[in-house]
Every structure is written in structure tokens, then in C-alpha cells.
PDB file of C-alpha atoms in Angstrom:
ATOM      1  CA  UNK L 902     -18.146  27.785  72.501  1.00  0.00           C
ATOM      2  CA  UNK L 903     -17.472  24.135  73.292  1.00  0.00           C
ATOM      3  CA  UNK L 904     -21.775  23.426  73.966  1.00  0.00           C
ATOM      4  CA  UNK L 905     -23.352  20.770  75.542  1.00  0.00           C
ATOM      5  CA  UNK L 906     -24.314  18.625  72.283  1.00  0.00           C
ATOM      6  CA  UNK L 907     -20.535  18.806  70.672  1.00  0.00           C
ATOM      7  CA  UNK L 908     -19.898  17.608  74.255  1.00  0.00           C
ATOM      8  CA  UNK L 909     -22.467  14.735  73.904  1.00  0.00           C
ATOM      9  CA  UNK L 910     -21.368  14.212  70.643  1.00  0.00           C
ATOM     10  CA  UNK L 911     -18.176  13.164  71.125  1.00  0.00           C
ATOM     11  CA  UNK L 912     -18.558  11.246  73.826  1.00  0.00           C
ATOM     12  CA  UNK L 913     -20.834   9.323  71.664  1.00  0.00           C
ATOM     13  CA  UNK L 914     -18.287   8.386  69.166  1.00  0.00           C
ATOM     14  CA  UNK L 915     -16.294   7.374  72.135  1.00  0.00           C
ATOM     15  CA  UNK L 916     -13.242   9.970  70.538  1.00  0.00           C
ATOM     16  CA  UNK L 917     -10.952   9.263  72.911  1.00  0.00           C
ATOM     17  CA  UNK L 918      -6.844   9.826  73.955  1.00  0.00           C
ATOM     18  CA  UNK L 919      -4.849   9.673  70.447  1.00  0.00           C
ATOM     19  CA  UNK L 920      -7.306  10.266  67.839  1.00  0.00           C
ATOM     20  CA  UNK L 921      -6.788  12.379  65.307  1.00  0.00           C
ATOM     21  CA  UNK L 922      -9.662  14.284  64.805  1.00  0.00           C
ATOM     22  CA  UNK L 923     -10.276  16.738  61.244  1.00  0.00           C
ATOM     23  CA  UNK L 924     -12.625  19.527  62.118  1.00  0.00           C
ATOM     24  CA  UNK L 925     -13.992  21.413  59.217  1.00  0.00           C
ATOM     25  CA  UNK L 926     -15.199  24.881  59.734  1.00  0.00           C
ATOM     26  CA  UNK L 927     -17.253  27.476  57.914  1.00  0.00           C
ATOM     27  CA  UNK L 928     -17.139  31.115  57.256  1.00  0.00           C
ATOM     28  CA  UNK L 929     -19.966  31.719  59.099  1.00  0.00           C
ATOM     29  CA  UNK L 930     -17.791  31.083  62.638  1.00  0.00           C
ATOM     30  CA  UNK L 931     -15.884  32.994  64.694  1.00  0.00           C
ATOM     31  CA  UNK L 932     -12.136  32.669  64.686  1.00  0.00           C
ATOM     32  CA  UNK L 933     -12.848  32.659  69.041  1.00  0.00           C
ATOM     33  CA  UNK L 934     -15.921  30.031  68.142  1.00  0.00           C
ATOM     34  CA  UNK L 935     -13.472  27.888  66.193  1.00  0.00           C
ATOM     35  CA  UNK L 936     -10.481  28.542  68.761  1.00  0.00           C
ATOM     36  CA  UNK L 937     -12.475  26.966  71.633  1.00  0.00           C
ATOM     37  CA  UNK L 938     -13.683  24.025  70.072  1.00  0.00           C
ATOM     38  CA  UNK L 939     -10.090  23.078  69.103  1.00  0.00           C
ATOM     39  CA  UNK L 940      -8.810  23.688  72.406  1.00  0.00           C
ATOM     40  CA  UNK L 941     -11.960  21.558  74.066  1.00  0.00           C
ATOM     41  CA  UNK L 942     -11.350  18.932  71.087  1.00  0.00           C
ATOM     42  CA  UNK L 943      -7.344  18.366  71.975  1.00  0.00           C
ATOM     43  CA  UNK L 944      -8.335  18.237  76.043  1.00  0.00           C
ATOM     44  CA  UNK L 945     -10.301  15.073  74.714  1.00  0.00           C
ATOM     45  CA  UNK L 946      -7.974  13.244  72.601  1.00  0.00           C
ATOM     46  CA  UNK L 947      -4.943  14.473  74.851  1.00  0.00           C
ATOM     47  CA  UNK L 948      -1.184  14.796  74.029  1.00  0.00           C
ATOM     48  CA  UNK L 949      -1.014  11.708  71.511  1.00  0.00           C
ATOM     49  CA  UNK L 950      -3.842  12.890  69.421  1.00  0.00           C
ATOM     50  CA  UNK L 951      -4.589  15.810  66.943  1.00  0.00           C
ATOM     51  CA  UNK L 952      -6.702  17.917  65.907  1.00  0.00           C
ATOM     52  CA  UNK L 953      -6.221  19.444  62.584  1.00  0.00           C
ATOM     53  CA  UNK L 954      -8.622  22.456  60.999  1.00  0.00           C
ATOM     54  CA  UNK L 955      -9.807  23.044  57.438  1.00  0.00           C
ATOM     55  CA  UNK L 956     -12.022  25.710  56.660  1.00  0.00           C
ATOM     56  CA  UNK L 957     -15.104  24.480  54.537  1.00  0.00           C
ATOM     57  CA  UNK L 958     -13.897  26.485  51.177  1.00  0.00           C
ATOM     58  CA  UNK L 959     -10.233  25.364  51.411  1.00  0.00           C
ATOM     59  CA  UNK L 960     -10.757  21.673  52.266  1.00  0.00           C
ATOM     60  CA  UNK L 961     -10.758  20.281  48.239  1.00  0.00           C
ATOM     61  CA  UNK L 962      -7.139  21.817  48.042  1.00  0.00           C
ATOM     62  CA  UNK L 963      -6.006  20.834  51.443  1.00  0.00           C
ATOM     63  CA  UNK L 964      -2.758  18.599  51.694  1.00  0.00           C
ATOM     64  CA  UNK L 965      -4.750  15.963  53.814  1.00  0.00           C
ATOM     65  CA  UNK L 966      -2.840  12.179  54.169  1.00  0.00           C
ATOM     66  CA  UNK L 967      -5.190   9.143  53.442  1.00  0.00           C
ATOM     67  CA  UNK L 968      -6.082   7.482  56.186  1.00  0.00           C
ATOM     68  CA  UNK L 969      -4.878   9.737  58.739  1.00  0.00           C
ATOM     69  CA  UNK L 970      -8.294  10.592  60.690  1.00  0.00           C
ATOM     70  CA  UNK L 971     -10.260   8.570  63.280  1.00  0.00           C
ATOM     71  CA  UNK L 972     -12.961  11.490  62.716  1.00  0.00           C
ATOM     72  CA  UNK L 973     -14.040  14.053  61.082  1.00  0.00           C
ATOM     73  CA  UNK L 974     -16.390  16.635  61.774  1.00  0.00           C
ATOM     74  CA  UNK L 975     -18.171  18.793  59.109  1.00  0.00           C
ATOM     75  CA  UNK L 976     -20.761  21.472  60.201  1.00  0.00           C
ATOM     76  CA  UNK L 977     -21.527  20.984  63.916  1.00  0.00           C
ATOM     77  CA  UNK L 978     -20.423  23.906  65.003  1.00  0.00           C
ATOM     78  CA  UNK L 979     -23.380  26.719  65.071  1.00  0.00           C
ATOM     79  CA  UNK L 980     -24.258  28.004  62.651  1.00  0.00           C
ATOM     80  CA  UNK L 981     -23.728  25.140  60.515  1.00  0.00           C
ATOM     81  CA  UNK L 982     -24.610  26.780  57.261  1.00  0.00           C
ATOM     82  CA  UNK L 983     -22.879  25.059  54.226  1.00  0.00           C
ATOM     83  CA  UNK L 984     -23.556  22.486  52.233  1.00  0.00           C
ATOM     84  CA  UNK L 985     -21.044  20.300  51.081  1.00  0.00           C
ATOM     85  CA  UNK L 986     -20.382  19.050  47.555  1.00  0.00           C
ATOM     86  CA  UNK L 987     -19.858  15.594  46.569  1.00  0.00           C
ATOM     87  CA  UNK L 988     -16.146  16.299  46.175  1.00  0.00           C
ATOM     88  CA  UNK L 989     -15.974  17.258  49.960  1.00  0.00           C
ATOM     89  CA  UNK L 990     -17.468  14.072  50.683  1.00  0.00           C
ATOM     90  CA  UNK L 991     -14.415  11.874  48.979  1.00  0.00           C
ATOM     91  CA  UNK L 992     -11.972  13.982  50.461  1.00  0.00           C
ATOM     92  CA  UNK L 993     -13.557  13.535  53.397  1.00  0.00           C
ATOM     93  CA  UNK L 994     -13.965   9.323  53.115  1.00  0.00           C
ATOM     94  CA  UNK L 995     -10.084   9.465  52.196  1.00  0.00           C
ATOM     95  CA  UNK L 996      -8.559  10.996  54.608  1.00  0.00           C
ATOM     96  CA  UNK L 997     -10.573   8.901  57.412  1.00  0.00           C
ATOM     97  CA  UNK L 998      -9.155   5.647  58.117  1.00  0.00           C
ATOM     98  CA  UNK L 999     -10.315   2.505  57.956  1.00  0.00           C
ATOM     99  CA  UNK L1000     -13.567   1.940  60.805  1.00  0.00           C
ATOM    100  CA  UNK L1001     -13.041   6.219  61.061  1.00  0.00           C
ATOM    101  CA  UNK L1002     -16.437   7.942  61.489  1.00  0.00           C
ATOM    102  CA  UNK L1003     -17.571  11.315  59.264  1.00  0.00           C
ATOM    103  CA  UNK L1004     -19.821  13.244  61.584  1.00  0.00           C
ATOM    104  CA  UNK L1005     -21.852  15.475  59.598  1.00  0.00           C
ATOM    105  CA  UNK L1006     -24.812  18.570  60.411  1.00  0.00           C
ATOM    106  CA  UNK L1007     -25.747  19.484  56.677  1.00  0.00           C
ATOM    107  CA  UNK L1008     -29.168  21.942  55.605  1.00  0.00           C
ATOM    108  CA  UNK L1009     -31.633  19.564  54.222  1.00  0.00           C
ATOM    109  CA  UNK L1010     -34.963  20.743  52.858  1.00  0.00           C
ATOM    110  CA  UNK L1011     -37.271  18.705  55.290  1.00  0.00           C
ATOM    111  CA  UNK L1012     -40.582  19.769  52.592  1.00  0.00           C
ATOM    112  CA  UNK L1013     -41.171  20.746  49.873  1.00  0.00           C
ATOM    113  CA  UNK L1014     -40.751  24.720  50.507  1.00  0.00           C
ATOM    114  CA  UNK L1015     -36.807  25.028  52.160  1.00  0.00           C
ATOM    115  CA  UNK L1016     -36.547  26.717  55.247  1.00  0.00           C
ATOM    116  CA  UNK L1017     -33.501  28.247  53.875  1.00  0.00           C
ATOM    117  CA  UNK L1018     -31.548  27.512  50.968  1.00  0.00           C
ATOM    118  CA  UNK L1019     -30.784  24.290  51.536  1.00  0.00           C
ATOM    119  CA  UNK L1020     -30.246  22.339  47.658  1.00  0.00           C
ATOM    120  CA  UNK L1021     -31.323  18.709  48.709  1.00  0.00           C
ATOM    121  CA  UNK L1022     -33.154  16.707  50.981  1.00  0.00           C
ATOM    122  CA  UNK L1023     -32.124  13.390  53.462  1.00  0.00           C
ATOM    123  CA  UNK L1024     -32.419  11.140  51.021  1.00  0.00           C
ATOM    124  CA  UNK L1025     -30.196  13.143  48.356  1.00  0.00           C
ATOM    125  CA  UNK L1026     -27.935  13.364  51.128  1.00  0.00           C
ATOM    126  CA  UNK L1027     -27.458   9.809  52.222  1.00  0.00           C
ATOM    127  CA  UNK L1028     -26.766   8.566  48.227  1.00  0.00           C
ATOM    128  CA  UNK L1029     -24.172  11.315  47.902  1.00  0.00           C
ATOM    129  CA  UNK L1030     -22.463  10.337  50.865  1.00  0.00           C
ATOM    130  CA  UNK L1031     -22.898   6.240  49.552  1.00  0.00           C
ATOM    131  CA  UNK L1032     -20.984   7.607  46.078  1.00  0.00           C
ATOM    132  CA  UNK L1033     -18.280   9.076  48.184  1.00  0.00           C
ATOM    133  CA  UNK L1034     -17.798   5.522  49.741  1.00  0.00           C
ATOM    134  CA  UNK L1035     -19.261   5.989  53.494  1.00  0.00           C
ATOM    135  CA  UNK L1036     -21.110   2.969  54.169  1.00  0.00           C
ATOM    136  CA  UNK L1037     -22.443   3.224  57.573  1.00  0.00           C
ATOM    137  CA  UNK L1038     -24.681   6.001  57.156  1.00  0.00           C
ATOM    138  CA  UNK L1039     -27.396   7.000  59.658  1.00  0.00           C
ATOM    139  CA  UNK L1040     -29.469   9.890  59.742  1.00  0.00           C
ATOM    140  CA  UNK L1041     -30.961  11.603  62.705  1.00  0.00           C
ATOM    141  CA  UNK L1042     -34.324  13.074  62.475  1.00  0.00           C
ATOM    142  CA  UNK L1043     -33.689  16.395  60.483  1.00  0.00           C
ATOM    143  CA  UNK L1044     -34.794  19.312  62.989  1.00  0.00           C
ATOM    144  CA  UNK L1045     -35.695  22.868  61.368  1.00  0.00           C
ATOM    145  CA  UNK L1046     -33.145  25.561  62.357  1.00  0.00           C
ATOM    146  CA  UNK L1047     -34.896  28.582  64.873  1.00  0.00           C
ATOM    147  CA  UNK L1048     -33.941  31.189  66.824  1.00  0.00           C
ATOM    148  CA  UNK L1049     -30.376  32.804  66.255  1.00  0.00           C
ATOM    149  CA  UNK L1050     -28.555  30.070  64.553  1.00  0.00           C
ATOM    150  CA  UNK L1051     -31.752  30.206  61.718  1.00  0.00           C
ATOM    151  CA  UNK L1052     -30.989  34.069  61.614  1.00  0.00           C
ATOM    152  CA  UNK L1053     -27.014  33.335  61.228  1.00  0.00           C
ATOM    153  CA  UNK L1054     -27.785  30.899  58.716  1.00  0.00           C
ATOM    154  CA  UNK L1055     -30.082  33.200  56.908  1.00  0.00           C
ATOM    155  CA  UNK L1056     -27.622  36.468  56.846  1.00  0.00           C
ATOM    156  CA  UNK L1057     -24.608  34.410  56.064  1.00  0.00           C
ATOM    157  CA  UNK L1058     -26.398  33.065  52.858  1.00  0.00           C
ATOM    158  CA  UNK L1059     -27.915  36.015  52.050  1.00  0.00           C
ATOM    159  CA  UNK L1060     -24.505  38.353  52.206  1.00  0.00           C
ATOM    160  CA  UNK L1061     -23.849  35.199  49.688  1.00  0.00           C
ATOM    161  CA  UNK L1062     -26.778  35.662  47.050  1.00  0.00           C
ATOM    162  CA  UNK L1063     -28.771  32.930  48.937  1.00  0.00           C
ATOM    163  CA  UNK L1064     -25.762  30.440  47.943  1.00  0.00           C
ATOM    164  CA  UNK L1065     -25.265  27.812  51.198  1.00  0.00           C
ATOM    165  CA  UNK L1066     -22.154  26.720  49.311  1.00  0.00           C
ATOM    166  CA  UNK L1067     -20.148  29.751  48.413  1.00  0.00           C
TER     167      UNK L1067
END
């Protein structure tokens, strides 16, 4: 469902009527889960934006115009349980336009052991998304995944071999 924080979110990036607005989900959501956020997405950027969806596994062969997004939104939805590669990132930085803003909720290892299977830390993080050409980058405090979205996270990678990307 359409929570609280995607709520905060976006009215954070001040997303607003007419944006166009690329929301990437994962296998690990519900077509309902990912059904409601669209709908709650389009009732804020209204009947002159868009909101298009790629799925996480489909989005390096995705027909996606440069410079066509405002936003983009990559694993916010709960659980958010993939990490991306360094080709999702370019795709990502070319179909935003110009001033457009990549919001992004990634698995990090935040120690040395990983809570789950996360394959890099904040730092790898932030220079991968520098390659792909993001400049603007800030990180939030990383914050350990508990309770059921750390048990989604943990079955979805483990019906995967343990694989966050697959």
C-alpha cells in the first residue's frame, strides 16, 4: 500500500502535477502492492503527468526515451530487496532529464558481516552511482531491515540461492 514514508517521500521531492515519474518494481511485490502505488503516484502528478512501470529484471531491455523522467524510483516499495547493477544505474541517469532526481532504497552491508545478502556497502554504492553520471548524490543513514520486510527480503533471496539480484 501507498505508506506513510512513500507519502513523505514524495512530497519531499516536491513531485508535483505533470511529472513523469518511472517507478521500478521488484519481484518480491505484489501485483495489488504495485497497483496502489501507481494509482496513489498518478493522484499526485495528476492528468498531465505519468507514471510509467518497469519491473527490476526487465528495465536494461526496456524501450525507455532519454530524458523523459522528472523521477525515478528504484526499490522503495517494501520489501525492497534487489540490488541494482551498474547498468541499471545508466539506464536509469538516461532516461531522467536534465535537474530529474533518482530516488533509490538499495541493501547495503552496514559491517562487515551482511545482514542479508547485500554485495556492497554505502560507499561502493555512491561511486557506482558517480560512474553512471548522477552527481548529486546523498545518502541517508543506512538502517538495518527488521521485522517482516527483513523476513520478505530473506525468503525472496533465498527461493533465489541467496542472489539479491536475480
Amino acid at each position: 500500500t501507498w505508506s506513510d514514508t512513500m507519502g513523505l517521500l514524495f512530497d519531499s521531492l516536491d513531485v508535483k502535477d505533470g511529472n513523469r515519474v518511472l517507478l521500478v518494481g521488484n519481484a518480491a511485490l505484489s501485483a495489488s502492492t504495485i497497483e496502489q502505488n501507481v494509482t496513489a503516484i498518478r493522484q499526485v502528478v495528476g492528468d498531465q503527468g505519468t507514471v510509467a512501470l518497469e519491473q527490476h529484471d526487465r528495465l536494461l531491455s526496456a524501450s525507455l526515451n532519454a530524458s523523459s523522467y522528472n523521477v525515478a524510483v528504484a526499490g522503495v516499495l517494501a520489501p525492497g530487496v534487489v540490488s541494482h547493477s551498474d547498468e541499471h544505474f545508466v539506464k536509469v541517469a538516461t532516461c531522467l532529464r536534465p535537474g530529474g532526481t533518482f530516488v533509490l532504497r538499495e541493501p547495503v552491508l552496514v559491517s562487515s558481516k551482511p545482514l542479508l545478502t547485500p554485495q556492497r556497502g554505502v560507499e561502493e554504492l555512491r561511486m557506482a552511482l558517480l560512474l553512471a553520471g548522477f552527481v548529486d548524490i546523498t545518502v541517508r543513514d543506512p538502517t538495518p531491515a527488521a521485522g517482516e520486510e527483513l523476513e520478505r527480503a530473506q525468503e525472496f533471496w533465498a527461493a533465489r540461492g541467496g542472489v539479491p539480484d536475480a
